[in-house]
Short mmCIF file of N, CA and C in Angstrom, two decimals:
data_model
loop_
_atom_site.label_atom_id
_atom_site.label_comp_id
_atom_site.label_asym_id
_atom_site.label_seq_id
_atom_site.Cartn_x
_atom_site.Cartn_y
_atom_site.Cartn_z
N UNK A 7 0.85 -1.18 0.00
CA UNK A 7 0.00 0.00 0.00
C UNK A 7 0.89 1.24 0.00
N UNK A 8 0.51 2.21 -0.81
CA UNK A 8 1.26 3.47 -0.91
C UNK A 8 0.90 4.38 0.26
N UNK A 9 1.84 5.22 0.68
CA UNK A 9 1.57 6.20 1.73
C UNK A 9 0.71 7.34 1.21
N UNK A 10 0.99 7.76 -0.02
CA UNK A 10 0.32 8.91 -0.62
C UNK A 10 0.08 8.65 -2.10
N UNK A 11 -1.10 9.05 -2.57
CA UNK A 11 -1.42 8.98 -3.99
C UNK A 11 -1.91 10.35 -4.44
N UNK A 12 -1.24 10.91 -5.42
CA UNK A 12 -1.64 12.19 -6.01
C UNK A 12 -2.28 11.86 -7.35
N UNK A 13 -3.58 12.10 -7.45
CA UNK A 13 -4.32 11.72 -8.66
C UNK A 13 -4.66 12.92 -9.52
N UNK A 14 -4.78 12.67 -10.82
CA UNK A 14 -5.32 13.62 -11.80
C UNK A 14 -4.48 14.86 -12.03
N UNK A 15 -3.23 14.87 -11.64
CA UNK A 15 -2.39 16.04 -11.83
C UNK A 15 -1.72 16.04 -13.19
N UNK A 16 -1.26 17.21 -13.60
CA UNK A 16 -0.46 17.34 -14.81
C UNK A 16 1.00 17.21 -14.38
N UNK A 17 1.62 16.11 -14.73
CA UNK A 17 2.98 15.82 -14.30
C UNK A 17 3.98 16.57 -15.18
N UNK A 18 4.81 17.37 -14.54
CA UNK A 18 5.93 18.05 -15.18
C UNK A 18 7.16 17.35 -14.62
N UNK A 19 7.78 16.49 -15.44
CA UNK A 19 8.79 15.59 -14.88
C UNK A 19 10.23 16.10 -14.93
N UNK A 20 10.45 17.29 -15.45
CA UNK A 20 11.79 17.86 -15.45
C UNK A 20 12.66 17.40 -16.61
N UNK A 21 12.12 16.59 -17.51
CA UNK A 21 12.92 16.10 -18.64
C UNK A 21 12.86 17.03 -19.84
N UNK A 22 11.94 17.99 -19.82
CA UNK A 22 11.73 18.84 -20.98
C UNK A 22 10.56 18.37 -21.83
N UNK A 23 10.04 17.18 -21.54
CA UNK A 23 8.87 16.68 -22.26
C UNK A 23 7.63 17.47 -21.86
N UNK A 24 6.62 17.42 -22.71
CA UNK A 24 5.36 18.10 -22.41
C UNK A 24 4.72 17.50 -21.16
N UNK A 25 4.05 18.32 -20.36
CA UNK A 25 3.33 17.79 -19.19
C UNK A 25 2.28 16.76 -19.64
N UNK A 26 1.99 15.81 -18.77
CA UNK A 26 1.00 14.78 -19.07
C UNK A 26 0.20 14.46 -17.82
N UNK A 27 -1.07 14.05 -18.02
CA UNK A 27 -1.92 13.72 -16.89
C UNK A 27 -1.54 12.33 -16.38
N UNK A 28 -1.31 12.23 -15.07
CA UNK A 28 -0.95 10.94 -14.47
C UNK A 28 -1.21 10.98 -12.98
N UNK A 29 -1.18 9.81 -12.38
CA UNK A 29 -1.24 9.67 -10.94
C UNK A 29 0.17 9.34 -10.44
N UNK A 30 0.51 9.88 -9.28
CA UNK A 30 1.84 9.67 -8.70
C UNK A 30 1.67 9.05 -7.31
N UNK A 31 2.31 7.91 -7.11
CA UNK A 31 2.25 7.23 -5.81
C UNK A 31 3.58 7.41 -5.09
N UNK A 32 3.49 7.66 -3.78
CA UNK A 32 4.68 7.88 -2.94
C UNK A 32 4.67 6.85 -1.81
N UNK A 33 5.83 6.26 -1.59
CA UNK A 33 5.98 5.30 -0.50
C UNK A 33 7.30 5.57 0.22
N UNK A 34 7.25 5.72 1.53
CA UNK A 34 8.44 6.01 2.34
C UNK A 34 9.19 7.24 1.83
N UNK A 35 8.46 8.28 1.41
CA UNK A 35 9.07 9.52 0.97
C UNK A 35 9.67 9.49 -0.41
N UNK A 36 9.44 8.41 -1.16
CA UNK A 36 10.02 8.25 -2.49
C UNK A 36 8.93 7.96 -3.51
N UNK A 37 9.06 8.52 -4.70
CA UNK A 37 8.10 8.21 -5.76
C UNK A 37 8.20 6.73 -6.08
N UNK A 38 7.07 6.03 -5.96
CA UNK A 38 7.03 4.58 -6.18
C UNK A 38 6.43 4.22 -7.53
N UNK A 39 5.56 5.10 -8.07
CA UNK A 39 4.93 4.81 -9.36
C UNK A 39 4.38 6.09 -9.97
N UNK A 40 4.46 6.18 -11.28
CA UNK A 40 3.79 7.22 -12.06
C UNK A 40 3.08 6.49 -13.18
N UNK A 41 1.74 6.51 -13.14
CA UNK A 41 0.95 5.75 -14.09
C UNK A 41 -0.27 6.57 -14.51
N UNK A 42 -0.86 6.23 -15.67
CA UNK A 42 -2.06 6.96 -16.11
C UNK A 42 -3.19 6.90 -15.09
N UNK A 43 -3.33 5.77 -14.38
CA UNK A 43 -4.34 5.66 -13.33
C UNK A 43 -3.87 4.66 -12.28
N UNK A 44 -3.97 5.07 -11.02
CA UNK A 44 -3.68 4.18 -9.89
C UNK A 44 -4.91 4.20 -9.01
N UNK A 45 -5.44 3.04 -8.68
CA UNK A 45 -6.65 2.94 -7.87
C UNK A 45 -6.45 3.56 -6.49
N UNK A 46 -7.40 4.40 -6.07
CA UNK A 46 -7.31 5.11 -4.79
C UNK A 46 -7.24 4.15 -3.60
N UNK A 47 -7.77 2.95 -3.74
CA UNK A 47 -7.74 1.97 -2.66
C UNK A 47 -6.35 1.44 -2.36
N UNK A 48 -5.38 1.80 -3.18
CA UNK A 48 -4.01 1.33 -2.97
C UNK A 48 -3.18 2.28 -2.12
N UNK A 49 -3.82 3.36 -1.59
CA UNK A 49 -3.06 4.36 -0.83
C UNK A 49 -3.76 4.73 0.47
N UNK A 50 -2.95 5.07 1.47
CA UNK A 50 -3.49 5.52 2.76
C UNK A 50 -4.10 6.92 2.66
N UNK A 51 -3.44 7.79 1.90
CA UNK A 51 -3.90 9.17 1.72
C UNK A 51 -3.97 9.46 0.23
N UNK A 52 -5.07 10.09 -0.20
CA UNK A 52 -5.26 10.41 -1.62
C UNK A 52 -5.51 11.90 -1.75
N UNK A 53 -4.76 12.55 -2.64
CA UNK A 53 -4.95 13.97 -2.95
C UNK A 53 -5.41 14.09 -4.39
N UNK A 54 -6.43 14.91 -4.62
CA UNK A 54 -6.90 15.17 -5.98
C UNK A 54 -6.19 16.42 -6.49
N UNK A 55 -5.33 16.26 -7.48
CA UNK A 55 -4.55 17.38 -8.03
C UNK A 55 -5.12 17.86 -9.36
N UNK A 56 -6.40 17.62 -9.61
CA UNK A 56 -7.02 18.06 -10.86
C UNK A 56 -6.82 19.56 -11.03
N UNK A 57 -6.33 19.97 -12.18
CA UNK A 57 -6.08 21.38 -12.46
C UNK A 57 -4.77 21.90 -11.90
N UNK A 58 -3.98 21.03 -11.28
CA UNK A 58 -2.72 21.44 -10.67
C UNK A 58 -1.54 20.73 -11.34
N UNK A 59 -0.37 21.32 -11.21
CA UNK A 59 0.86 20.71 -11.72
C UNK A 59 1.50 19.89 -10.60
N UNK A 60 2.08 18.77 -10.97
CA UNK A 60 2.81 17.91 -10.04
C UNK A 60 4.21 17.73 -10.62
N UNK A 61 5.22 18.00 -9.81
CA UNK A 61 6.58 17.88 -10.32
C UNK A 61 7.56 17.58 -9.23
N UNK A 62 8.81 17.33 -9.60
CA UNK A 62 9.84 17.08 -8.60
C UNK A 62 10.17 18.36 -7.85
N UNK A 63 10.77 18.22 -6.69
CA UNK A 63 11.20 19.40 -5.94
C UNK A 63 12.28 20.15 -6.69
N UNK A 64 12.26 21.47 -6.56
CA UNK A 64 13.26 22.30 -7.22
C UNK A 64 14.53 22.36 -6.38
N UNK A 65 15.66 22.49 -7.06
CA UNK A 65 16.95 22.68 -6.40
C UNK A 65 17.37 24.12 -6.63
N UNK A 66 17.51 24.89 -5.56
CA UNK A 66 17.95 26.28 -5.66
C UNK A 66 19.48 26.27 -5.54
N UNK A 67 20.15 26.57 -6.65
CA UNK A 67 21.61 26.44 -6.67
C UNK A 67 22.34 27.68 -6.16
N UNK A 68 21.61 28.71 -5.72
CA UNK A 68 22.25 29.89 -5.14
C UNK A 68 21.30 30.48 -4.11
N UNK A 69 21.48 30.09 -2.87
CA UNK A 69 20.58 30.53 -1.82
C UNK A 69 21.37 31.10 -0.65
N UNK A 70 20.70 31.94 0.12
CA UNK A 70 21.30 32.52 1.33
C UNK A 70 20.35 32.28 2.51
N UNK A 71 19.98 31.05 2.72
CA UNK A 71 19.04 30.70 3.78
C UNK A 71 19.74 30.12 5.01
N UNK A 72 21.01 30.40 5.16
CA UNK A 72 21.80 29.82 6.25
C UNK A 72 21.08 29.91 7.59
N UNK A 73 20.62 31.10 7.94
CA UNK A 73 19.95 31.29 9.22
C UNK A 73 18.48 30.92 9.17
N UNK A 74 17.90 30.96 8.00
CA UNK A 74 16.48 30.62 7.88
C UNK A 74 16.21 29.20 8.38
N UNK A 75 17.16 28.31 8.17
CA UNK A 75 16.98 26.94 8.64
C UNK A 75 16.92 26.86 10.16
N UNK A 76 17.55 27.81 10.83
CA UNK A 76 17.52 27.83 12.29
C UNK A 76 16.28 28.56 12.80
N UNK A 77 15.76 29.51 12.04
CA UNK A 77 14.60 30.29 12.45
C UNK A 77 13.29 29.59 12.11
N UNK A 78 13.26 28.82 11.03
CA UNK A 78 12.04 28.18 10.55
C UNK A 78 12.36 26.72 10.24
N UNK A 79 12.25 25.85 11.24
CA UNK A 79 12.66 24.47 11.04
C UNK A 79 11.82 23.73 10.00
N UNK A 80 10.65 24.26 9.67
CA UNK A 80 9.83 23.62 8.64
C UNK A 80 10.18 24.13 7.24
N UNK A 81 10.96 25.19 7.15
CA UNK A 81 11.40 25.76 5.86
C UNK A 81 10.21 26.06 4.95
N UNK A 82 9.10 26.48 5.55
CA UNK A 82 7.88 26.65 4.78
C UNK A 82 7.99 27.66 3.66
N UNK A 83 8.72 28.75 3.87
CA UNK A 83 8.81 29.77 2.82
C UNK A 83 9.43 29.20 1.56
N UNK A 84 10.31 28.26 1.68
CA UNK A 84 10.97 27.65 0.52
C UNK A 84 10.14 26.49 -0.03
N UNK A 85 9.64 25.65 0.85
CA UNK A 85 8.88 24.48 0.40
C UNK A 85 7.62 24.91 -0.34
N UNK A 86 6.94 25.98 0.12
CA UNK A 86 5.74 26.45 -0.58
C UNK A 86 6.06 26.90 -2.00
N UNK A 87 7.32 27.21 -2.27
CA UNK A 87 7.73 27.57 -3.63
C UNK A 87 8.16 26.34 -4.43
N UNK A 88 8.19 25.17 -3.80
CA UNK A 88 8.60 23.95 -4.47
C UNK A 88 10.07 23.62 -4.30
N UNK A 89 10.80 24.43 -3.54
CA UNK A 89 12.23 24.18 -3.33
C UNK A 89 12.38 23.09 -2.26
N UNK A 90 13.12 22.04 -2.59
CA UNK A 90 13.36 20.96 -1.63
C UNK A 90 14.83 20.80 -1.26
N UNK A 91 15.72 21.44 -2.04
CA UNK A 91 17.16 21.37 -1.77
C UNK A 91 17.79 22.71 -2.10
N UNK A 92 18.69 23.17 -1.24
CA UNK A 92 19.39 24.43 -1.48
C UNK A 92 20.90 24.21 -1.42
N UNK A 93 21.60 24.98 -2.24
CA UNK A 93 23.06 25.02 -2.21
C UNK A 93 23.44 26.41 -1.71
N UNK A 94 24.20 26.46 -0.62
CA UNK A 94 24.55 27.74 -0.01
C UNK A 94 26.05 27.88 0.14
N UNK A 95 26.53 29.11 0.06
CA UNK A 95 27.92 29.41 0.34
C UNK A 95 28.86 29.32 -0.85
N UNK A 96 28.39 28.89 -2.00
CA UNK A 96 29.28 28.71 -3.14
C UNK A 96 29.66 30.03 -3.80
N UNK A 97 29.00 31.12 -3.45
CA UNK A 97 29.30 32.41 -4.07
C UNK A 97 30.41 33.16 -3.34
N UNK A 98 30.88 32.60 -2.23
CA UNK A 98 31.94 33.25 -1.48
C UNK A 98 31.46 33.94 -0.22
N UNK A 99 30.13 33.99 -0.01
CA UNK A 99 29.62 34.56 1.23
C UNK A 99 28.61 33.62 1.85
N UNK A 100 28.83 33.30 3.09
CA UNK A 100 27.92 32.49 3.87
C UNK A 100 28.10 32.90 5.32
N UNK A 101 27.06 32.74 6.10
CA UNK A 101 27.15 33.08 7.52
C UNK A 101 28.02 32.10 8.29
N UNK A 102 28.22 30.93 7.73
CA UNK A 102 28.99 29.88 8.41
C UNK A 102 29.94 29.24 7.42
N UNK A 103 31.15 28.91 7.77
CA UNK A 103 31.73 29.16 9.08
C UNK A 103 32.02 30.64 9.26
N UNK A 104 32.05 31.05 10.48
CA UNK A 104 32.29 32.45 10.81
C UNK A 104 33.45 32.54 11.79
N UNK A 105 34.67 32.66 11.29
CA UNK A 105 35.82 32.76 12.19
C UNK A 105 35.68 33.97 13.12
N UNK A 106 36.15 33.84 14.31
CA UNK A 106 36.03 34.90 15.32
C UNK A 106 36.52 36.24 14.81
N UNK A 107 37.61 36.26 14.03
CA UNK A 107 38.16 37.54 13.55
C UNK A 107 37.24 38.25 12.55
N UNK A 108 36.27 37.55 11.98
CA UNK A 108 35.34 38.16 11.02
C UNK A 108 33.92 38.30 11.58
N UNK A 109 33.71 37.80 12.78
CA UNK A 109 32.36 37.73 13.33
C UNK A 109 31.69 39.10 13.46
N UNK A 110 32.38 40.09 13.99
CA UNK A 110 31.77 41.41 14.18
C UNK A 110 31.36 42.02 12.84
N UNK A 111 32.23 41.92 11.86
CA UNK A 111 31.94 42.51 10.54
C UNK A 111 30.75 41.81 9.86
N UNK A 112 30.75 40.48 9.89
CA UNK A 112 29.66 39.74 9.26
C UNK A 112 28.36 39.98 10.01
N UNK A 113 28.41 40.00 11.34
CA UNK A 113 27.21 40.26 12.13
C UNK A 113 26.62 41.62 11.79
N UNK A 114 27.46 42.64 11.67
CA UNK A 114 26.99 43.98 11.32
C UNK A 114 26.35 43.98 9.93
N UNK A 115 26.93 43.25 9.00
CA UNK A 115 26.44 43.21 7.62
C UNK A 115 25.06 42.55 7.54
N UNK A 116 24.87 41.46 8.26
CA UNK A 116 23.62 40.71 8.14
C UNK A 116 22.63 40.99 9.27
N UNK A 117 23.01 41.81 10.25
CA UNK A 117 22.17 42.05 11.42
C UNK A 117 20.73 42.42 11.10
N UNK A 118 20.47 43.26 10.10
CA UNK A 118 19.07 43.60 9.83
C UNK A 118 18.23 42.41 9.36
N UNK A 119 18.87 41.33 8.96
CA UNK A 119 18.15 40.23 8.33
C UNK A 119 18.09 38.95 9.14
N UNK A 120 19.03 38.76 10.06
CA UNK A 120 19.09 37.48 10.77
C UNK A 120 19.27 37.71 12.26
N UNK A 121 19.04 36.66 13.00
CA UNK A 121 19.22 36.73 14.45
C UNK A 121 20.71 36.60 14.79
N UNK A 122 21.10 36.86 16.03
CA UNK A 122 22.51 36.70 16.40
C UNK A 122 22.98 35.27 16.17
N UNK A 123 24.25 35.13 15.90
CA UNK A 123 24.82 33.83 15.59
C UNK A 123 24.74 32.89 16.78
N UNK A 124 24.34 31.66 16.49
CA UNK A 124 24.31 30.62 17.52
C UNK A 124 25.53 29.72 17.41
N UNK A 125 26.31 29.90 16.36
CA UNK A 125 27.48 29.05 16.15
C UNK A 125 28.49 29.79 15.30
N UNK A 126 29.74 29.40 15.42
CA UNK A 126 30.79 29.99 14.58
C UNK A 126 31.40 28.97 13.64
N UNK A 127 31.51 27.73 14.06
CA UNK A 127 32.16 26.74 13.20
C UNK A 127 31.12 26.03 12.34
N UNK A 128 31.58 25.44 11.25
CA UNK A 128 30.68 24.68 10.39
C UNK A 128 30.09 23.50 11.14
N UNK A 129 30.88 22.85 11.97
CA UNK A 129 30.38 21.70 12.75
C UNK A 129 29.25 22.13 13.67
N UNK A 130 29.39 23.30 14.33
CA UNK A 130 28.33 23.80 15.21
C UNK A 130 27.08 24.13 14.40
N UNK A 131 27.26 24.74 13.23
CA UNK A 131 26.11 25.08 12.39
C UNK A 131 25.36 23.81 11.97
N UNK A 132 26.08 22.82 11.49
CA UNK A 132 25.44 21.58 11.05
C UNK A 132 24.72 20.91 12.21
N UNK A 133 25.33 20.94 13.39
CA UNK A 133 24.68 20.37 14.57
C UNK A 133 23.38 21.11 14.89
N UNK A 134 23.41 22.45 14.83
CA UNK A 134 22.21 23.24 15.12
C UNK A 134 21.11 22.99 14.09
N UNK A 135 21.47 22.91 12.81
CA UNK A 135 20.47 22.65 11.77
C UNK A 135 19.89 21.25 11.96
N UNK A 136 20.72 20.28 12.26
CA UNK A 136 20.24 18.91 12.48
C UNK A 136 19.29 18.86 13.67
N UNK A 137 19.64 19.56 14.73
CA UNK A 137 18.81 19.60 15.93
C UNK A 137 17.47 20.27 15.66
N UNK A 138 17.46 21.25 14.74
CA UNK A 138 16.23 21.96 14.41
C UNK A 138 15.25 21.08 13.66
N UNK A 139 15.71 19.96 13.11
CA UNK A 139 14.80 19.05 12.42
C UNK A 139 14.31 19.60 11.10
N UNK A 140 15.18 20.24 10.35
CA UNK A 140 14.78 20.87 9.09
C UNK A 140 14.11 19.87 8.16
N UNK A 141 13.31 20.39 7.24
CA UNK A 141 12.51 19.55 6.37
C UNK A 141 12.98 19.50 4.93
N UNK A 142 14.10 20.10 4.62
CA UNK A 142 14.58 20.06 3.25
C UNK A 142 16.08 19.87 3.22
N UNK A 143 16.62 19.51 2.06
CA UNK A 143 18.04 19.26 1.92
C UNK A 143 18.86 20.53 1.87
N UNK A 144 20.01 20.50 2.48
CA UNK A 144 20.92 21.63 2.50
C UNK A 144 22.30 21.16 2.08
N UNK A 145 22.92 21.88 1.18
CA UNK A 145 24.29 21.58 0.77
C UNK A 145 25.11 22.83 0.95
N UNK A 146 26.20 22.73 1.71
CA UNK A 146 27.04 23.88 1.99
C UNK A 146 28.41 23.70 1.39
#
């Protein structure tokens, strides 16, 4: 039995092919089937996506949500946009790691936007994000 069945949606599969109507079954957080029709009795939860698009989660390859993961453990602002994975810090600026000699300057720069730092090292940041129970993938 599937955990979730999304029926009647227009599937945009990310391949560049035209969208198509299909049902999508999810089991243990993973897509288990995409078929023209899947019987609703095969799933614990059924969502009717008629008139809606169904697609894979988006990967944001340039994000600055370092502190957002600590402030909003559900990451709702990103997930509501369809973002499921973010890549942060690759542009040369990230809040973490924050060596002590740069902490005052970085804090002043980002102070209007984020809360005070809870960690300085990358290990501390990863520990804090893990403890927060975030709901999406993060790559630093």
